[in-house]
């Protein structure tokens, strides 16, 4: 079999691997960037989608809350967008003291002073930090949360008081690929929600069994005129009705380094269609169905260091969920993740991760862990590190286990190639291998000597893609 060399992410360096000549290499390619981002921002604020111009929504004496995506998203958009928002507010008579910024860190960890300074930039941070006007969202503190009710779909709507009690709510977000057909953006319903609210759609209590989901999709396809709203749309609509007013969004679609390729402002129902349309052009990448999917893992992504066993495992198992049409990995196929991950978990930053891994050892499936959610969520040591120590909240480990479930059931094997700590990954259901060549030999036992191969060398170090596999 003739081969070619492909350089894939491998910790803090690149690893050259030999793959079949016919292997498809799939990665993000940058779109044309905005030539004058500031001008584009001002233009879309003046001509937003499905809402009056921002200037018409602002009244003198208003209390204004500005939510923003946390540091898991790039910092170029907030550094560019937020000063222009503040400029408009002040010009229309809002007092500087009546503006509050809320870091929409969802069920992620709170961000440190230094991280917020880097994310927001000197103009916003220098003006508003010293007076206590930049806040981290807390998904567990009932004193900072307001309950609105339960949607028809059974989703619990409980949101950050600092944000929803303002006279004008503005949210700066990012449009990026999400699992299946979804994209991020319009993030209040998740980014500023309580743990209980997030659990109502992230937990297995709120996620149907695969067979149930398939049947629901078949019914929807048979009656396409009756479109079922997404969970986020359902919660957003419920919140809008409960408040009697809407959030004004300004979302960007970004390329490498967070450089902006499109800006979309207005209410949620208006900004979503054009933003998703632009994203579809650059995020969907034509891809064949694979017997073997190879993913490179960089030194850090999403939640932190890829040395962390659970983060590295997510790096291997999540990419096959980014398929808007047909699955990229065939049933019984193999994923090879290339990483020198050593399995080290920082217990201060990720206090519940190792205990959750130990819990998983007691069960046959992560679905069985769901009955321990309340126990973990209320452990004082986990809560303290989240509230005061910038640690991830207790249930974050559970969400990652639930994300892993799809691929661990679908794949014949998930191989971590290059790890010096084989036992750490065996404990999570992965097959460790000393190097890529050994992983390839293992894969062939499942898929044969000349497998259809797809390589995603930069899935985690560039903006994420969707594998557009034809049905």
XYZ file of C-alpha atoms in Angstrom, residues 133-439:
307
model
C -18.578 45.983 37.281
C -17.078 42.837 35.709
C -18.545 39.675 37.216
C -18.145 35.943 36.767
C -21.425 34.081 36.394
C -21.952 31.563 39.202
C -24.105 28.598 38.175
C -24.665 27.375 41.764
C -25.252 30.498 43.892
C -29.019 30.792 44.352
C -28.624 34.398 45.526
C -27.450 35.294 42.009
C -30.054 33.267 40.106
C -33.673 33.864 39.150
C -36.086 31.035 38.386
C -38.622 31.533 35.569
C -40.278 28.141 35.144
C -40.181 24.974 33.062
C -40.704 24.891 29.298
C -43.171 22.577 27.552
C -40.168 20.415 26.669
C -39.220 20.041 30.326
C -36.271 22.461 30.365
C -35.604 24.319 33.593
C -35.171 28.075 33.014
C -33.071 29.747 35.729
C -30.755 32.605 34.828
C -28.238 35.102 36.173
C -30.005 37.924 38.082
C -27.379 40.543 37.277
C -28.160 40.063 33.609
C -31.924 39.508 33.463
C -32.769 42.316 35.920
C -31.131 44.987 33.767
C -33.243 47.377 31.721
C -31.299 46.478 28.581
C -29.620 43.097 28.008
C -26.807 42.830 25.440
C -24.810 39.703 24.668
C -21.544 39.374 22.734
C -21.160 35.857 21.354
C -19.436 33.721 18.758
C -20.785 31.486 16.020
C -18.781 28.255 15.854
C -19.455 24.648 14.974
C -21.363 22.551 17.490
C -22.234 18.874 17.481
C -24.458 17.483 14.730
C -26.175 20.343 12.865
C -25.861 23.015 15.537
C -23.730 26.114 15.941
C -22.981 28.249 18.963
C -24.259 31.814 19.358
C -27.348 33.297 21.088
C -25.762 31.922 24.242
C -27.738 33.402 27.159
C -29.846 30.256 27.638
C -26.707 28.233 28.365
C -23.932 30.698 29.228
C -25.851 32.449 32.001
C -27.890 29.493 33.254
C -27.822 27.647 36.572
C -26.507 24.133 36.999
C -30.085 22.890 37.345
C -31.001 24.575 34.077
C -27.984 23.196 32.232
C -28.620 19.717 33.655
C -32.103 19.768 32.133
C -30.555 19.520 28.662
C -26.950 18.327 29.230
C -27.746 15.441 31.566
C -28.983 12.042 30.450
C -32.205 12.965 32.276
C -32.782 15.332 29.348
C -31.095 13.385 26.540
C -33.116 10.606 24.871
C -31.741 7.165 24.153
C -30.349 6.948 20.576
C -33.318 4.857 19.371
C -35.784 7.417 20.737
C -33.872 10.246 19.038
C -33.893 8.394 15.690
C -37.659 7.829 15.891
C -38.231 11.504 16.697
C -36.121 12.546 13.677
C -38.094 10.197 11.425
C -41.366 11.717 12.602
C -40.012 15.227 12.023
C -38.871 14.271 8.505
C -42.337 12.876 7.734
C -43.931 16.186 8.695
C -41.341 18.850 7.770
C -43.797 21.731 7.997
C -44.074 21.266 11.749
C -40.581 22.275 12.711
C -39.507 21.388 16.260
C -37.473 24.189 17.904
C -34.071 23.410 19.336
C -33.558 23.318 23.087
C -31.844 26.701 22.966
C -34.676 28.225 20.896
C -37.261 26.768 23.261
C -35.518 28.222 26.308
C -34.830 31.565 24.627
C -38.485 31.972 23.622
C -39.606 31.056 27.130
C -37.238 33.582 28.702
C -38.300 36.326 26.264
C -41.948 35.778 27.159
C -41.243 35.660 30.903
C -39.242 38.909 30.799
C -41.448 40.706 28.296
C -38.336 41.861 26.423
C -35.535 40.363 24.390
C -31.761 40.124 24.515
C -29.896 42.159 21.912
C -27.147 39.935 20.470
C -24.006 40.805 18.586
C -22.353 37.636 17.305
C -19.305 37.132 15.125
C -18.172 34.282 12.914
C -14.423 33.963 13.278
C -11.470 32.346 11.581
C -7.979 31.595 12.847
C -6.848 33.786 15.727
C -10.392 34.978 16.276
C -10.259 37.245 13.234
C -13.805 38.162 12.279
C -15.396 37.213 8.969
C -18.944 38.307 9.741
C -20.897 40.336 12.327
C -24.589 39.817 13.110
C -26.648 41.912 15.536
C -30.269 41.838 16.644
C -32.668 39.503 18.401
C -32.008 35.764 18.521
C -34.501 34.755 15.857
C -33.021 37.286 13.444
C -29.273 36.781 13.900
C -29.287 32.992 13.733
C -30.205 32.369 10.033
C -27.626 34.653 8.372
C -24.878 33.718 10.841
C -25.439 29.987 10.360
C -25.600 30.454 6.582
C -22.156 32.071 6.576
C -20.736 29.461 8.932
C -22.048 26.614 6.782
C -19.952 27.841 3.839
C -16.672 27.501 5.701
C -17.276 24.979 8.478
C -18.778 22.138 6.471
C -15.992 20.176 4.786
C -16.813 17.453 2.232
C -15.723 14.158 3.769
C -16.149 10.483 2.874
C -17.322 7.934 5.408
C -14.287 6.596 7.254
C -13.200 3.214 8.506
C -10.467 5.066 10.407
C -10.629 8.667 11.632
C -7.314 10.144 12.789
C -7.370 13.228 15.043
C -4.390 15.254 16.237
C -4.574 16.626 19.772
C -2.659 19.859 20.585
C -1.235 20.697 24.015
C -4.453 22.383 25.142
C -7.931 23.120 23.838
C -11.454 23.788 25.070
C -11.155 23.215 28.826
C -7.413 23.027 29.396
C -4.375 20.787 29.075
C -4.722 17.666 26.954
C -2.550 15.859 29.498
C -5.780 15.693 31.485
C -7.179 12.200 30.910
C -10.772 13.263 30.477
C -9.978 16.239 28.242
C -7.782 14.050 26.018
C -10.549 11.461 25.840
C -13.039 14.113 24.784
C -10.508 15.180 22.148
C -10.729 11.682 20.693
C -14.443 10.999 21.070
C -16.135 14.320 20.260
C -15.041 14.991 16.625
C -17.233 12.194 15.166
C -20.266 13.995 16.632
C -19.589 16.962 14.312
C -21.549 15.481 11.409
C -24.544 17.455 10.073
C -25.746 14.673 7.787
C -24.364 11.102 7.848
C -21.822 9.840 10.440
C -18.164 10.298 9.505
C -17.166 7.051 11.232
C -18.863 3.880 10.145
C -20.314 1.548 12.724
C -17.421 -0.491 14.116
C -14.781 1.887 12.734
C -11.730 3.116 14.618
C -10.629 6.520 15.907
C -6.906 7.114 16.435
C -6.087 10.176 18.549
C -2.439 11.222 18.374
C -1.308 12.678 21.705
C 1.502 12.438 24.281
C -1.117 12.906 27.043
C 0.313 11.691 30.350
C -2.985 11.527 32.251
C -2.184 14.261 34.780
C -5.266 15.930 36.243
C -4.855 19.189 38.183
C -7.052 18.506 41.229
C -7.443 22.216 42.025
C -8.582 23.196 38.534
C -10.609 20.001 37.925
C -11.622 18.816 41.413
C -14.362 16.368 40.394
C -12.630 14.763 37.393
C -10.702 11.942 39.071
C -13.543 11.109 41.486
C -15.868 10.902 38.467
C -13.409 8.589 36.711
C -13.311 6.424 39.834
C -17.123 6.382 39.859
C -17.209 5.328 36.194
C -15.137 2.264 37.122
C -18.156 0.964 39.040
C -20.481 0.972 36.032
C -20.826 -0.485 32.547
C -21.909 2.827 31.003
C -21.669 6.509 31.824
C -25.450 6.616 31.581
C -25.487 4.795 34.944
C -23.651 7.708 36.599
C -26.641 10.022 36.342
C -27.988 9.088 39.775
C -24.823 10.508 41.361
C -25.236 14.012 39.899
C -26.851 15.501 43.001
C -24.258 13.904 45.283
C -21.352 15.362 43.291
C -23.014 18.737 42.771
C -23.368 19.290 46.520
C -19.998 18.048 47.721
C -18.596 20.966 49.781
C -15.002 20.463 48.624
C -16.007 20.588 44.954
C -18.280 23.601 45.508
C -15.562 25.492 47.413
C -12.989 25.065 44.650
C -15.533 26.214 42.075
C -16.730 29.212 44.095
C -13.375 30.418 45.413
C -10.593 28.574 43.582
C -11.345 28.872 39.840
C -12.024 25.147 39.603
C -14.539 23.584 37.247
C -17.960 23.037 38.831
C -18.720 19.547 40.112
C -20.911 18.294 37.284
C -18.653 19.330 34.417
C -16.945 15.927 34.484
C -20.338 14.264 34.030
C -21.093 16.294 30.880
C -17.812 15.094 29.376
C -18.586 11.470 30.167
C -21.965 11.846 28.502
C -20.314 13.307 25.394
C -18.038 10.258 25.194
C -20.926 7.813 25.189
C -21.840 8.108 21.498
C -18.457 7.139 20.118
C -17.621 4.492 22.703
C -20.778 2.672 21.612
C -20.285 3.236 17.886
C -16.557 2.577 17.405
C -14.829 -0.767 17.351
C -11.922 0.910 19.135
C -10.777 4.363 20.219
C -6.977 4.426 20.365
C -4.794 6.946 22.198
C -1.529 6.847 20.254
C 1.568 8.162 22.011
C 0.470 8.221 25.650
C 3.086 7.243 28.266
C 0.263 6.372 30.710
C -1.687 3.460 29.204
C -3.638 2.610 32.353
C -5.253 6.048 32.591
C -6.893 5.613 29.189
C -7.818 1.951 29.598
C -9.878 3.093 32.587
C -12.003 5.227 30.252
C -12.536 2.536 27.637
C -9.776 3.585 25.233
C -6.996 1.429 23.819
C -3.528 2.844 24.473
C -0.713 2.531 21.925
C 2.958 3.461 22.183
C 2.954 5.338 18.891
C 0.979 5.853 15.699
C 2.461 2.844 13.910
C 1.324 0.545 16.705
C -2.112 2.191 16.677
